[in-house]
Coordinates of C-alpha atoms in Angstrom, one line a residue:
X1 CA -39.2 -12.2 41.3
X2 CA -41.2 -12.3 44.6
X3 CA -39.0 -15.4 46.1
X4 CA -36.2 -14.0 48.0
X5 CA -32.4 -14.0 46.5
X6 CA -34.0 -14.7 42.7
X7 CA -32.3 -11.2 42.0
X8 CA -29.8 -10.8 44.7
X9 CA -31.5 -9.7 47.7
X10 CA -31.7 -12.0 50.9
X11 CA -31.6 -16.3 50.8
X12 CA -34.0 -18.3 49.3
X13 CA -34.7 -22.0 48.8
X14 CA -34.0 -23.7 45.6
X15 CA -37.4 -25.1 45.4
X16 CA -38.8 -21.7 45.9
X17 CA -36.5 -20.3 43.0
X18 CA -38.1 -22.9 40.6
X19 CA -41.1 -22.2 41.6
X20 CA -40.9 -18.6 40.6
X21 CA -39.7 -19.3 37.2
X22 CA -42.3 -21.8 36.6
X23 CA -44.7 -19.7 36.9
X24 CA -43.2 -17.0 35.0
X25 CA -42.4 -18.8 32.5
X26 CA -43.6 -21.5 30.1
X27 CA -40.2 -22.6 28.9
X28 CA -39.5 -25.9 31.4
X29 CA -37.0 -26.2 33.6
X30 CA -34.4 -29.2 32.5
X31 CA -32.3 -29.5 35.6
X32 CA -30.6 -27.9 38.0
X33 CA -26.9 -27.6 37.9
X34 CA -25.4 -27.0 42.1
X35 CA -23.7 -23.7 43.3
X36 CA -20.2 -23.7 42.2
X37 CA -17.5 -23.6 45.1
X38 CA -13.8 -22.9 44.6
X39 CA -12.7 -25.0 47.1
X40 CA -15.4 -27.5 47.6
X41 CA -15.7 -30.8 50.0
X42 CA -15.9 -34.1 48.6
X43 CA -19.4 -33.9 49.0
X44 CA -19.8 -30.9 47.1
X45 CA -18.0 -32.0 43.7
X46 CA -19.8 -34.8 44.1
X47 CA -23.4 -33.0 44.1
X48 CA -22.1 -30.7 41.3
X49 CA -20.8 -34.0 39.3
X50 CA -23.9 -35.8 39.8
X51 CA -25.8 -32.4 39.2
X52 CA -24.2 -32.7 35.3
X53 CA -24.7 -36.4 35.3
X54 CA -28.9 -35.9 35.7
X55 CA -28.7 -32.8 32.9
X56 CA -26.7 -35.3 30.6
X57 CA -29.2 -38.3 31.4
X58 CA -32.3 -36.1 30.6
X59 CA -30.7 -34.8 27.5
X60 CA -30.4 -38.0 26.3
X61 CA -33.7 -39.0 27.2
X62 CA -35.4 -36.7 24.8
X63 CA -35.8 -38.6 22.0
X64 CA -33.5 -37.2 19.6
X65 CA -32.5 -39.7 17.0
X66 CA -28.8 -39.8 15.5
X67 CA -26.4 -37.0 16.4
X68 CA -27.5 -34.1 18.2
X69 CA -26.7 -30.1 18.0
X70 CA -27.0 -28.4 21.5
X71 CA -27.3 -24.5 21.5
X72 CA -26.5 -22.9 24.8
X73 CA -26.9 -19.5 26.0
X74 CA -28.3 -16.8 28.4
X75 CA -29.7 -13.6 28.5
X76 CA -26.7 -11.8 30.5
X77 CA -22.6 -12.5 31.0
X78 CA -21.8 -14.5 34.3
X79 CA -24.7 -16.8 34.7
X80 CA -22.5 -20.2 33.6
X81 CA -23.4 -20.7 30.2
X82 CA -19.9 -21.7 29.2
X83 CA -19.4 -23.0 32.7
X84 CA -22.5 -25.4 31.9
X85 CA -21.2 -26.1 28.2
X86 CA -17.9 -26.9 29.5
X87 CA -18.8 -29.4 32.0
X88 CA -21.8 -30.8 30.5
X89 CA -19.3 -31.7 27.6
X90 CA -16.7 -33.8 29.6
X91 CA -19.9 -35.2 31.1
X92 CA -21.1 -37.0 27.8
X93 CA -17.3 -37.8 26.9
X94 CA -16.8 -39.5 30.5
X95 CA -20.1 -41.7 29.8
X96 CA -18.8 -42.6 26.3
X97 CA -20.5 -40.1 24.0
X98 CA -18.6 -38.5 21.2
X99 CA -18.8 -34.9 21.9
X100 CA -17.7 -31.5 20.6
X101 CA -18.4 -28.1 22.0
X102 CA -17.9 -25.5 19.5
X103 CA -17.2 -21.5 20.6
X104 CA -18.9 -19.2 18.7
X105 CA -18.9 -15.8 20.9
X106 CA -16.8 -14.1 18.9
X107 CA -16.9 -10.7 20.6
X108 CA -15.7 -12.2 24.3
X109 CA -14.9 -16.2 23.7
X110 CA -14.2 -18.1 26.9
X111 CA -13.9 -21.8 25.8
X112 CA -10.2 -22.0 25.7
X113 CA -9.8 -19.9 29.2
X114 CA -11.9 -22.7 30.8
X115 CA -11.0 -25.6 29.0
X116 CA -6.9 -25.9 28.1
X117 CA -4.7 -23.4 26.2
X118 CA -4.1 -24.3 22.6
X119 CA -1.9 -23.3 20.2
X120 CA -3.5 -23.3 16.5
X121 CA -6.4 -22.0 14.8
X122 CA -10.1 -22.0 15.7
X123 CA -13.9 -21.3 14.2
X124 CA -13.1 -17.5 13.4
X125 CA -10.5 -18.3 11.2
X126 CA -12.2 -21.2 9.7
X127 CA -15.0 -18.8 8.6
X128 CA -12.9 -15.7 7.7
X129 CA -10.7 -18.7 5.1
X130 CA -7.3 -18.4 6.9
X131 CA -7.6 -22.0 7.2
X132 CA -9.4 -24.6 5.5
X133 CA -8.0 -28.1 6.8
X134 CA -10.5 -29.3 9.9
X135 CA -8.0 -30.2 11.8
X136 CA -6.4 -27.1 12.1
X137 CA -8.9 -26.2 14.2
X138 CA -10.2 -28.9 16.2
X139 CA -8.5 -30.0 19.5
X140 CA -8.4 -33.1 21.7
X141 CA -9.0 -32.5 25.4
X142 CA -6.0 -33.4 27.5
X143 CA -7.7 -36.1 29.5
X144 CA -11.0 -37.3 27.8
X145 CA -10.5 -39.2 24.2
X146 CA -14.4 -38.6 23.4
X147 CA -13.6 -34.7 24.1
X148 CA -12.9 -32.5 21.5
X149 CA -13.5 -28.5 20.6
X150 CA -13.1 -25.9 18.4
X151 CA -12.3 -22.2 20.1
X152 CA -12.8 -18.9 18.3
X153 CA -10.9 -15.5 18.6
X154 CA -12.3 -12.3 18.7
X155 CA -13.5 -10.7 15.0
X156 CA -13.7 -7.1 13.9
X157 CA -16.5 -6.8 11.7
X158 CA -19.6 -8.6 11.3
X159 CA -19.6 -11.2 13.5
X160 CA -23.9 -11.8 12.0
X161 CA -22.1 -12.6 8.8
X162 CA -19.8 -15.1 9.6
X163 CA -22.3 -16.6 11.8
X164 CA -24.9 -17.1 9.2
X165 CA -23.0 -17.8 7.0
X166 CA -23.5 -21.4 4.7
X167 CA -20.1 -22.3 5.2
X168 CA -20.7 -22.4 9.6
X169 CA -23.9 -24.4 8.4
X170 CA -21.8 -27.2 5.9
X171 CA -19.0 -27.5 8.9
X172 CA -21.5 -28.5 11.6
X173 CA -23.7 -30.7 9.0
X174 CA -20.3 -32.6 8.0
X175 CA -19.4 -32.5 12.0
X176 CA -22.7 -34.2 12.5
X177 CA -21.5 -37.6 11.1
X178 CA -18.6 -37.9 13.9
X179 CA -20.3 -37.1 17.3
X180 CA -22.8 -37.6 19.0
X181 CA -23.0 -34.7 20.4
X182 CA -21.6 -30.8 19.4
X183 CA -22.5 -28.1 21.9
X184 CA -22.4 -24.7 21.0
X185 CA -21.7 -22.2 23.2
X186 CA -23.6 -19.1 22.0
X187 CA -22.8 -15.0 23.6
X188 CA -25.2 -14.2 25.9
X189 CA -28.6 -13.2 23.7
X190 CA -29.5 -10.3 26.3
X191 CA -26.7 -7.7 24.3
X192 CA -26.2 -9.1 21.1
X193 CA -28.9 -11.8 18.6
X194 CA -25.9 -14.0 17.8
X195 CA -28.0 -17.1 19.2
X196 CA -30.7 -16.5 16.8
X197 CA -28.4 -16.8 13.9
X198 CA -27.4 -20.5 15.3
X199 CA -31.0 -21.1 15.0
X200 CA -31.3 -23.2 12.4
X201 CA -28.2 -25.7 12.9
X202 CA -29.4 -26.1 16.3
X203 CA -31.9 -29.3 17.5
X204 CA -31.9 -28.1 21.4
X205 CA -32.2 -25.0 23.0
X206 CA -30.9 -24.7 26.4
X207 CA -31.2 -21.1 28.5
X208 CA -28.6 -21.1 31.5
X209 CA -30.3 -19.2 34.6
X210 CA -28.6 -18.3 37.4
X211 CA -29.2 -17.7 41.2
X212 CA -28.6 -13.9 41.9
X213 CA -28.2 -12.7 38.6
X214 CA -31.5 -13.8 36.8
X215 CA -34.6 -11.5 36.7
X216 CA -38.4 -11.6 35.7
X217 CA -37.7 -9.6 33.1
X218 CA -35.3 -12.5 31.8
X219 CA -37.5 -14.9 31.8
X220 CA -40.0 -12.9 29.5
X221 CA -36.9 -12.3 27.3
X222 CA -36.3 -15.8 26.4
X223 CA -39.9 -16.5 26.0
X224 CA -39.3 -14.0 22.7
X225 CA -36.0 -15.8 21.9
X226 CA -37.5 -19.6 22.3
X227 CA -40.6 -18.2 20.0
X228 CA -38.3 -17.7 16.7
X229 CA -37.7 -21.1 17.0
X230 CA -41.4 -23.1 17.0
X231 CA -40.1 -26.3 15.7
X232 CA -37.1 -26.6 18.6
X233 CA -37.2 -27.8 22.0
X234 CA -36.1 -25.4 24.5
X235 CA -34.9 -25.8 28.3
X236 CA -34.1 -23.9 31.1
X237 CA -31.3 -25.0 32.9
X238 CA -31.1 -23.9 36.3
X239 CA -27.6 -23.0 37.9
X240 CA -26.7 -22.1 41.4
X241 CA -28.9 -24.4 43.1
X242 CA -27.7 -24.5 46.7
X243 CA -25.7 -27.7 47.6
X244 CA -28.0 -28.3 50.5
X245 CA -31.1 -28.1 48.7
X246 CA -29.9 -30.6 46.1
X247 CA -30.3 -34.7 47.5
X248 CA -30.0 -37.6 45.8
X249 CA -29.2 -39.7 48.9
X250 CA -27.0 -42.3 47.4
X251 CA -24.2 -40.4 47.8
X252 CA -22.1 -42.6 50.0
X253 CA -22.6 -45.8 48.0
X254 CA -21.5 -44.9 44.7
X255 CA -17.6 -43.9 44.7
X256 CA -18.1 -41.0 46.2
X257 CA -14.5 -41.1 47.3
X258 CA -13.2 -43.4 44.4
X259 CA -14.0 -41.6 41.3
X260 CA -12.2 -39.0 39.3
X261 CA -13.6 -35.8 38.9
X262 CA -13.2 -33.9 36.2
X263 CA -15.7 -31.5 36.6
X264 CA -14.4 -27.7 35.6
X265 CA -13.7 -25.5 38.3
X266 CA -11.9 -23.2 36.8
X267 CA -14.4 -21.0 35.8
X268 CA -16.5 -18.0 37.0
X269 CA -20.2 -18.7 36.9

């Protein structure tokens, strides 16, 4: 992209980032979720909190009646899209939504590395009919009661099969009656068409692009991907936006200092 730093090269403004896929893209951007910092100021978690709190808002201000399946991906490894699954998950569960986010990369899962270690089963061996019992395989966050998820382990094999198979589609229609809202957190469509297997047990599409690792190219990619699925709504969600580009203004009235945060840091994004 023409906009400096889009693909790595010298610093560019936020603004001038969106800007850039806007134009290159008809898929609309959702939101944009801040730069991620290991060791961040007060300030900082709290732009990256709030920066969840205005993708959840939006989310919910779609329209989507009764419980609703979230399908989130990107085209390459590293640009957040279980970093944005993760967090955008405790997000809905701290404002009361009932929410699971499910792990279905199979070939490098990353749910449990970010989220808690678990002892027990997951979605692979739900589907390959080591276990049968639901409860086998789902697990309670530590700290958030409305927070629960379902890991996976690697499969040798066919990972299409299990992933389109009817028994992945009956577990998330019989999930559908408990939360409110199940994420799925998809491999990254740009190596392997897992995502387009989800397809059709997923209402929402959402394509994580981030700051130095996205390209043109990328863009034109997920305008392929969003086209297999017409009768879906599909979202960009911008990550990396630079923590001095991104102002609400309010940030000194509302518990800045008070809250909790439980936004994920762990991860690299």
């Amino acid at each position: 992209l023409e906009v400096p730093n889009f693909e790595g090269t010298r610093e560019g403004s936020t603004e001038g980032h969106l800007e850039q896929i806007q134009a290159n893209s008809d898929i609309p951007i959702l939101s944009s979720v801040v730069e991620h910092e290991d060791k961040g100021s007060d300030i900082s978690l709290w732009k990256l909190k709030e920066s969840f709190r205005d993708l959840s808002t939006k989310l919910g201000l779609l329209g989507k009646k009764g419980p609703c399946v979230l399908g989130i991906t990107s085209i390459m490894p590293g640009e957040g899209k279980t970093y944005t699954a993760i967090n955008l998950g405790i997000t809905f569960a701290e404002s009361g939504k009932r929410t699971l986010i499910i792990d279905t990369d199979m070939r490098k899962p990353g749910l449990v590395k970010g989220m808690q270690q678990v002892a027990g089963k997951g979605l692979a061996d739900y589907l390959q009919g080591d276990v049968s019992e639901l409860n086998k395989i789902i697990h309670q966050h530590e700290e958030l009661k409305n927070l629960e998820f379902i890991p996976t382990s690697i499969v040798k094999g066919n990972v299409h099969e299990f992933l389109s198979s009817p028994k992945l589609k009956e577990l998330v229609a019989s999930l559908k009656n408990k939360y409110d809202y199940i994420i799925i957190d998809t491999p990254a469509v740009g190596l392997v068409s897992d995502f387009l297997t989800l397809s059709d047990i997923v209402d929402v599409n959402l394509f994580v692009v981030r700051r130095n690792i996205a390209k043109k190219k990328f863009l034109e990619d997920l305008a392929e991907i969003a086209s297999h699925g017409k009768d879906k709504q599909s979202f960009i969600i911008y990550n990396g936006a630079l923590k001095e580009d991104y102002k609400y203004g309010y940030g000194d009235k509302y518990g800045l200092n008070q809250e909790r945060k439980l936004v994920n840091e762990s991860l690299s994004v």
